[in-house]
GROMACS .gro file of C-alpha atoms in nm:
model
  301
    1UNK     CA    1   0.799  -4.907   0.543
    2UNK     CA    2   0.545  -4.838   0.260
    3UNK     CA    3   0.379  -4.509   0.192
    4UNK     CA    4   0.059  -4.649   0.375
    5UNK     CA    5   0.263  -4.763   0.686
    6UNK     CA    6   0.460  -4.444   0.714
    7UNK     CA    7   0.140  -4.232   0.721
    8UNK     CA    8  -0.025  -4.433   0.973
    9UNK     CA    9   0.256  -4.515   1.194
   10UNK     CA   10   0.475  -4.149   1.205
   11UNK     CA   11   0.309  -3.834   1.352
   12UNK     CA   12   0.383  -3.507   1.160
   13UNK     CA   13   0.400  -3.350   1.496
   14UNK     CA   14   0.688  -3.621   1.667
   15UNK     CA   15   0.850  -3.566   1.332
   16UNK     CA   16   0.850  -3.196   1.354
   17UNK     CA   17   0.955  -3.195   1.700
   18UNK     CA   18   1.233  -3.427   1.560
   19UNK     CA   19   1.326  -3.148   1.322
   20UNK     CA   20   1.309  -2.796   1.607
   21UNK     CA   21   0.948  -2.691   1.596
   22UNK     CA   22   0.703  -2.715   1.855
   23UNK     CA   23   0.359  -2.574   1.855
   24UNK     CA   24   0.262  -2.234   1.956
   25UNK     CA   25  -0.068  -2.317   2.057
   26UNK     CA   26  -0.378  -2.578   2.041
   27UNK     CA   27  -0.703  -2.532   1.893
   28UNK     CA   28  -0.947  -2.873   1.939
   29UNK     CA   29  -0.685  -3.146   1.765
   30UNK     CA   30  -0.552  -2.891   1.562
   31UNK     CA   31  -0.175  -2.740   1.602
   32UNK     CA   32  -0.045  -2.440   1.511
   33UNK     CA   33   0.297  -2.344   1.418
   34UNK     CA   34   0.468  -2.130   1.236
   35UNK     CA   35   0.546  -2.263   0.896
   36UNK     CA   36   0.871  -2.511   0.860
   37UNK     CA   37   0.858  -2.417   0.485
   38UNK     CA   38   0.853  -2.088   0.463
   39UNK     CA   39   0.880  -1.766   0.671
   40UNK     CA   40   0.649  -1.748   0.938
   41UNK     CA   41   0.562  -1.433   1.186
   42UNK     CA   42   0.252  -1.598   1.300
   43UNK     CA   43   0.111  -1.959   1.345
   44UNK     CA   44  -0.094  -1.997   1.033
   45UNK     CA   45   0.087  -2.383   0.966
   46UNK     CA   46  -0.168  -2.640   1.108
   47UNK     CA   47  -0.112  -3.026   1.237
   48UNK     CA   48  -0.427  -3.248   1.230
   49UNK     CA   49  -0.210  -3.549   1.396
   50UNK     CA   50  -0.600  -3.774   1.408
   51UNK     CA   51  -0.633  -3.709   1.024
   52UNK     CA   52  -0.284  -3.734   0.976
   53UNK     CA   53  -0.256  -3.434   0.755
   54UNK     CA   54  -0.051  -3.051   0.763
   55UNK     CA   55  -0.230  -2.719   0.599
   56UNK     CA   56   0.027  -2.426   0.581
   57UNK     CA   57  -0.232  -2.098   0.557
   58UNK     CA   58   0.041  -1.905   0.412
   59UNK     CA   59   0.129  -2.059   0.076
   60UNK     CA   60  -0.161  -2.289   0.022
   61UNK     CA   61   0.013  -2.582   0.029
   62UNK     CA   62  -0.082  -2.912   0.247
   63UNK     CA   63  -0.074  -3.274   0.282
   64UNK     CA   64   0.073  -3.575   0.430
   65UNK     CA   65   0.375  -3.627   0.607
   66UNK     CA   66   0.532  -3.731   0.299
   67UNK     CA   67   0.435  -3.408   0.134
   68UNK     CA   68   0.607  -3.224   0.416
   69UNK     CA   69   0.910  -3.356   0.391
   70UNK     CA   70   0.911  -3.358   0.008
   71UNK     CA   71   0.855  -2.977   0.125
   72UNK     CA   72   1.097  -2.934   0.378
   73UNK     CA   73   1.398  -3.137   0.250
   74UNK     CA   74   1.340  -3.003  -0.141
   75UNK     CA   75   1.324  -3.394  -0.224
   76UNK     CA   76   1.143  -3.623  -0.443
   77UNK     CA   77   0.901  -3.863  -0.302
   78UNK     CA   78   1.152  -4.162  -0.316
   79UNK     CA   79   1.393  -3.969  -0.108
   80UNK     CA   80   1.112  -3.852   0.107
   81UNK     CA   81   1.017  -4.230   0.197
   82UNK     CA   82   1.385  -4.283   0.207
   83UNK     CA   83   1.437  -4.033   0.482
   84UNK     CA   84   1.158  -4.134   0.671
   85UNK     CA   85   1.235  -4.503   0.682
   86UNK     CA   86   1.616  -4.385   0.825
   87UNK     CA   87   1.386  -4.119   1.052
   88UNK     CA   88   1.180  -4.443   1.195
   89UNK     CA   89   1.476  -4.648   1.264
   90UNK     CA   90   1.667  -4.427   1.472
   91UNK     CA   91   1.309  -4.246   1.669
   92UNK     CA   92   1.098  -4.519   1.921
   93UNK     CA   93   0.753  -4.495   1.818
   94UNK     CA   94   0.547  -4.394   2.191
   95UNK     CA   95   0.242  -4.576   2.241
   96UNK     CA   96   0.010  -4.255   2.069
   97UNK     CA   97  -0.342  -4.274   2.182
   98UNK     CA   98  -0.450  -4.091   1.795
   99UNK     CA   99  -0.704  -4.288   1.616
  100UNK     CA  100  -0.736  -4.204   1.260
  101UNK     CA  101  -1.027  -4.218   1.058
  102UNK     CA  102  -0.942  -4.250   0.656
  103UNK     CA  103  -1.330  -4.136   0.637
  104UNK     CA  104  -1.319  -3.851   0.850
  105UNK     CA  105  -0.972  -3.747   0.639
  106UNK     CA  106  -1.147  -3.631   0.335
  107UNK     CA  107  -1.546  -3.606   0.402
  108UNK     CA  108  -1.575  -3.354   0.750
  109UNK     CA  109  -1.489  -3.000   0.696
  110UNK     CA  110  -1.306  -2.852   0.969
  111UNK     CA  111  -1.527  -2.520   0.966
  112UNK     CA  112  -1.848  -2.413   0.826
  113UNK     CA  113  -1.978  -2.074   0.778
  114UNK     CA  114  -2.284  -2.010   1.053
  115UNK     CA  115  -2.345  -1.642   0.931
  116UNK     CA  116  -2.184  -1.354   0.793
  117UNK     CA  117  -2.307  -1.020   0.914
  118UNK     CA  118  -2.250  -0.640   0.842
  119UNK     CA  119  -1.964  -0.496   0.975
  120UNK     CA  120  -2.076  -0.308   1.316
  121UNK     CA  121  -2.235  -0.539   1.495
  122UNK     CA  122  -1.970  -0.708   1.669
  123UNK     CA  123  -1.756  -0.464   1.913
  124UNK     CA  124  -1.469  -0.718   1.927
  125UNK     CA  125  -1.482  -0.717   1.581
  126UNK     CA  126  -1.501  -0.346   1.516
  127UNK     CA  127  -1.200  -0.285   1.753
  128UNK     CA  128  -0.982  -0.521   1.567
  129UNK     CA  129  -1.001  -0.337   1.274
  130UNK     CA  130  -0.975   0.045   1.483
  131UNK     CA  131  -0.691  -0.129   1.639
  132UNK     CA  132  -0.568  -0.180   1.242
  133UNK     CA  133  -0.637   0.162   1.181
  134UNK     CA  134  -0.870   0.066   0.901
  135UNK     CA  135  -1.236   0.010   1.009
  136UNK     CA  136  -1.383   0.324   0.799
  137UNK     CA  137  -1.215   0.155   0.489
  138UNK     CA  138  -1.312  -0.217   0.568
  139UNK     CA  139  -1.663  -0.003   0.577
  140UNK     CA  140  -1.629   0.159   0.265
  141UNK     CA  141  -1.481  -0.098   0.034
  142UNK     CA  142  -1.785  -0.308   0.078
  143UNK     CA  143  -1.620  -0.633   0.081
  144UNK     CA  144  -1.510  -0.695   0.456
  145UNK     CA  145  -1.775  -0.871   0.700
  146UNK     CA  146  -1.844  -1.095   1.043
  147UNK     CA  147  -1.769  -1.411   0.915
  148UNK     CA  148  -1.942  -1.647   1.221
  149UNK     CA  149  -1.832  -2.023   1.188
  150UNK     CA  150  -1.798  -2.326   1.365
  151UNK     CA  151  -1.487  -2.536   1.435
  152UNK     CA  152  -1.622  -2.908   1.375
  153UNK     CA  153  -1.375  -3.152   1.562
  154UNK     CA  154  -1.309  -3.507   1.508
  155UNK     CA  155  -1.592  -3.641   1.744
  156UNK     CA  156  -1.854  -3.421   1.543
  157UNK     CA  157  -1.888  -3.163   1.786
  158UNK     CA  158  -1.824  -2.788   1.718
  159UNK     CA  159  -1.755  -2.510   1.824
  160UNK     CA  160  -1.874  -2.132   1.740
  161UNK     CA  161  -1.610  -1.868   1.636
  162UNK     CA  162  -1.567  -1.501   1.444
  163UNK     CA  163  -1.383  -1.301   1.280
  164UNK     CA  164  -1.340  -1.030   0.971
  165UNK     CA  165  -1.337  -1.212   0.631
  166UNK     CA  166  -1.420  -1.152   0.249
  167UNK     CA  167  -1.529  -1.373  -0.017
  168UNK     CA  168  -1.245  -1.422  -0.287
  169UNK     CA  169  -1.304  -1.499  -0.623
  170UNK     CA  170  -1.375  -1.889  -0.605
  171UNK     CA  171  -1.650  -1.876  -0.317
  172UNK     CA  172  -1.406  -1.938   0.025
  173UNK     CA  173  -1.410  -1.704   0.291
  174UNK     CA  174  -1.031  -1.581   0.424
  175UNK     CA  175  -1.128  -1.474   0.797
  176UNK     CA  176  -0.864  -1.317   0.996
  177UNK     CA  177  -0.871  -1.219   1.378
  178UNK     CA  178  -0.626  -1.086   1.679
  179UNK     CA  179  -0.607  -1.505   1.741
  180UNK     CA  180  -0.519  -1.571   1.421
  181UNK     CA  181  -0.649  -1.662   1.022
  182UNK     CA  182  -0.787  -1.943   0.846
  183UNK     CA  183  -0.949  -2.002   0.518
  184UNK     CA  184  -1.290  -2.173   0.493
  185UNK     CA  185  -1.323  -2.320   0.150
  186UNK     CA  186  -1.130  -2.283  -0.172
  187UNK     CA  187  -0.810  -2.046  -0.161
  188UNK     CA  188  -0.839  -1.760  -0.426
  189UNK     CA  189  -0.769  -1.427  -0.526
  190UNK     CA  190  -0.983  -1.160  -0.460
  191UNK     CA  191  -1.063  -0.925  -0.739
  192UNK     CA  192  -1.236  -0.573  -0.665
  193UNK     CA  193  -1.322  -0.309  -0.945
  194UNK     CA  194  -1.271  -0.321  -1.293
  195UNK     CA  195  -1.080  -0.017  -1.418
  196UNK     CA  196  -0.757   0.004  -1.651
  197UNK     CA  197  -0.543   0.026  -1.370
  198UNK     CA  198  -0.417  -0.278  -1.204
  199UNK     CA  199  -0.330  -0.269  -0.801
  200UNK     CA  200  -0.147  -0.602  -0.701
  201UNK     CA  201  -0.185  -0.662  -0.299
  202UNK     CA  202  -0.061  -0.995  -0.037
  203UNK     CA  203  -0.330  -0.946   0.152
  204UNK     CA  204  -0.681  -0.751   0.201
  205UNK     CA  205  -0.572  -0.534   0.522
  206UNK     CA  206  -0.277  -0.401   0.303
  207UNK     CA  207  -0.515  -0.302   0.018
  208UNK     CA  208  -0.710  -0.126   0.247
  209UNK     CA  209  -0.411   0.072   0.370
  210UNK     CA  210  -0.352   0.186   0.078
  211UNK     CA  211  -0.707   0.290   0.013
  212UNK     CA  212  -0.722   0.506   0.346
  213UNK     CA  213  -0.432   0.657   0.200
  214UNK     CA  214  -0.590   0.720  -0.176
  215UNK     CA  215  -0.280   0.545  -0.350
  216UNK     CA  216  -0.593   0.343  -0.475
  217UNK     CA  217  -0.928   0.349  -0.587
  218UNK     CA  218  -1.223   0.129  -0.580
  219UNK     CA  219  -1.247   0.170  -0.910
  220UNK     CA  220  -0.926   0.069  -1.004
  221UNK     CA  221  -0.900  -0.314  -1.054
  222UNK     CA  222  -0.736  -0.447  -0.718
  223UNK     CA  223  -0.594  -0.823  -0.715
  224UNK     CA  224  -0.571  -0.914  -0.363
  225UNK     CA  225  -0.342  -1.265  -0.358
  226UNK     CA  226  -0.442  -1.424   0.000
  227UNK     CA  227  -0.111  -1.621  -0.050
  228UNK     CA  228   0.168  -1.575  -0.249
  229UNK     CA  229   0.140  -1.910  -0.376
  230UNK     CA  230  -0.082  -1.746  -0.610
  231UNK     CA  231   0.110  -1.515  -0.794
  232UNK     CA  232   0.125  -1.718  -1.114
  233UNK     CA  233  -0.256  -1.709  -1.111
  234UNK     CA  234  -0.271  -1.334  -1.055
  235UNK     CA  235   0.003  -1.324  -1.327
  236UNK     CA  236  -0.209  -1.500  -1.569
  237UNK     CA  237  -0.515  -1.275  -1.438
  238UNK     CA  238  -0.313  -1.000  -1.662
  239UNK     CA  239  -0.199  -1.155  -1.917
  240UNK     CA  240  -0.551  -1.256  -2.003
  241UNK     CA  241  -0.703  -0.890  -1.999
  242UNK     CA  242  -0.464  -0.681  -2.179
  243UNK     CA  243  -0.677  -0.310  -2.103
  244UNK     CA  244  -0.417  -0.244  -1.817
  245UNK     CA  245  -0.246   0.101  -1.819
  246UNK     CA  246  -0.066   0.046  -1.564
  247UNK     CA  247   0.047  -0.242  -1.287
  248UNK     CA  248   0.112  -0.133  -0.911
  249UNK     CA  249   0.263  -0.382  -0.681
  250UNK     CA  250   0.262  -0.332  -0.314
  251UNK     CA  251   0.346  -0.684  -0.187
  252UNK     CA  252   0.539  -0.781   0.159
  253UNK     CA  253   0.892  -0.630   0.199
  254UNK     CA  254   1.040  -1.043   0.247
  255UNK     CA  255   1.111  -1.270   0.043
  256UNK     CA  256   0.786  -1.420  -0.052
  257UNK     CA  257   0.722  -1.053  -0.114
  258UNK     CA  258   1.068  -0.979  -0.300
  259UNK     CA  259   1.002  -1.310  -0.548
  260UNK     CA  260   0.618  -1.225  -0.615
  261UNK     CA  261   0.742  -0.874  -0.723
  262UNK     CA  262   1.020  -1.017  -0.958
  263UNK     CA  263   0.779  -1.290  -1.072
  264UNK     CA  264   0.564  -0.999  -1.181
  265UNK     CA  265   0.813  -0.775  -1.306
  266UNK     CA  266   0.993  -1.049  -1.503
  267UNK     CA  267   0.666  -1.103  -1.684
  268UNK     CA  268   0.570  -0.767  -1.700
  269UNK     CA  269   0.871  -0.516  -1.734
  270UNK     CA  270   0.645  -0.196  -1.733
  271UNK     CA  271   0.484  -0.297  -1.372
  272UNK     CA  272   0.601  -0.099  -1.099
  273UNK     CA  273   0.742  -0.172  -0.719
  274UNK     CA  274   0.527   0.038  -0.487
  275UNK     CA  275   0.682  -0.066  -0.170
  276UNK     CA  276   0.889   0.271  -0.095
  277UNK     CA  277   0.551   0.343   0.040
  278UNK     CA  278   0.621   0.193   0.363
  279UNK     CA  279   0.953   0.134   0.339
  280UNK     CA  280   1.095   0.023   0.711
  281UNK     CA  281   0.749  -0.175   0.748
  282UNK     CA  282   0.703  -0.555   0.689
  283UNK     CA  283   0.385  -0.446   0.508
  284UNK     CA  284   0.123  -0.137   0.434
  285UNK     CA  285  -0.029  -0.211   0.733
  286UNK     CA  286   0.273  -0.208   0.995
  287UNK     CA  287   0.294   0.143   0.888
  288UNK     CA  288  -0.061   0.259   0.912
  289UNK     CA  289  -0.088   0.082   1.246
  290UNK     CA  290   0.288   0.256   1.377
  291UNK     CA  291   0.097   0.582   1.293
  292UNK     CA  292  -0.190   0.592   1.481
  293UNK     CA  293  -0.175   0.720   1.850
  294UNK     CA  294  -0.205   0.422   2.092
  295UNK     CA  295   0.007   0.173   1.836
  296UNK     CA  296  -0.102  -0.231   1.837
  297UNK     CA  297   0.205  -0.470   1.844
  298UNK     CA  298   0.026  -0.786   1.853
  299UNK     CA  299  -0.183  -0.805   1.563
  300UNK     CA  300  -0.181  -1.133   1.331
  301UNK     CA  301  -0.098  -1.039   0.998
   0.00000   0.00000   0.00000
């Protein structure tokens, strides 16, 4: 088969199935999963099988079902076709009842901002962040909001949803909530203050972490990633404003986390590992949420 045939004849999700991973849950004709690419606590890797396309949250990266096997297997895109011819031969196809719409694949957005309102306003909303054990600095920092959107399926209709979200630095909104997190528009990072020194975060709820516990300052310049897969970017970020007196990093303790550190450190010796903060914690935020008195176990990162 032909790049065009494979595309419209294999499902990602009867491949992945094919390869161990099922979906956690279902949102409209989305699937979630956790991420065949990378390491995954939550479900943030999503299957469009009617567009016939994959979006993995995490690092940024989607695609076809060619691009997720160039991903998973560490191949080329000849071996990729390769593989999936010998994957086609050996698996029956089932009589799918998916139509897919080439149109549909790259003119509807998925989501669309309805709103974004103060912080306050929404007491499902409000615990979340309580429950996070950072509300009075989502507050403060002047960046977090209710992000209100709506979930636009395949048939056109939609569907209203919320949760906490900033802007980054290119215009998209990151939105997380207890069901999960998403990214409506371009993936960025998220730069806040301007000052000479430079505070390197994975993600906006460990920047606020360290905020409620004055390692930072909002007047500090804080680069907030929103995925890993832009370290290089926040790397260059540096390298083209030289005022820095000094470079914090207080990224994930796995390996994503480990390799943006190095990444970082490798290009700038002087910049220092600030993860003994919460050492014994995935991130910041697992140990501001194990210290507060009724502790939260089930909160997407």
């Amino acid at each position: 088969m032909n790049t065009t045939q494979i595309k419209d004849l294999i499902l990602i999700s009867d491949y992945l199935r094919s390869e161990g991973f099922k979906p956690v849950r279902q949102s409209g004709n989305e699937l979630f999963y956790r991420s065949p690419i990378r390491e995954d606590n939550a479900p943030s890797f999503t299957v469009n099988d009617s567009r016939g396309v994959w979006f993995d949250h995490g690092s940024g990266k989607g695609g076809s079902i060619i691009d997720l096997v160039m991903e998973m297997k560490r191949s080329n895109l000849r071996e990729a076709i390769q593989h999936l011819n010998v994957y086609s031969q050996k698996t029956p196809f089932p009589n799918h009842q998916v139509e897919k719409d080439p149109i549909r694949k790259t003119a509807q957005k998925k989501h669309e901002i309805a709103s974004v309102k103060p912080l306050g306003n929404n007491f499902a909303l409000t615990s979340y962040l309580q429950d996070r054990g950072i509300f009075n600095e989502a507050v403060k920092s002047g960046i977090v909001s209710e992000v209100y959107y709506d979930y636009i399926d395949d048939s056109g209709a939609s569907k209203r949803y919320f949760g906490v979200g900033w802007s980054n630095d290119a215009g998209g909104y990151d939105v997380r909530s207890k069901y999960g997190k998403i990214c409506i528009g371009q993936k960025d990072l998220l730069t806040i203050g301007n000052g000479e020194r430079m505070n390197a975060f994975e993600g906006t709820m460990d920047f606020l972490s360290a905020l409620k516990e004055k390692e930072v300052s909002l007047k500090d310049t804080n680069v907030i990633l929103n995925s890993t897969s832009l370290t290089k970017k926040a790397i260059d970020k540096v390298y083209s404003n030289k005022k820095y007196s000094d470079i914090n990093l207080y990224f994930d303790n796995d390996k994503s986390g480990n390799k943006a550190t190095m990444e970082f450190q490798i290009a700038y010796p002087l910049s220092k590992d600030k993860r003994y903060l919460f050492s014994g914690f995935s991130d910041y935020n697992e140990k501001i949420v194990s210290e507060l008195p009724t502790q939260k176990k089930s909160l997407t990162r």
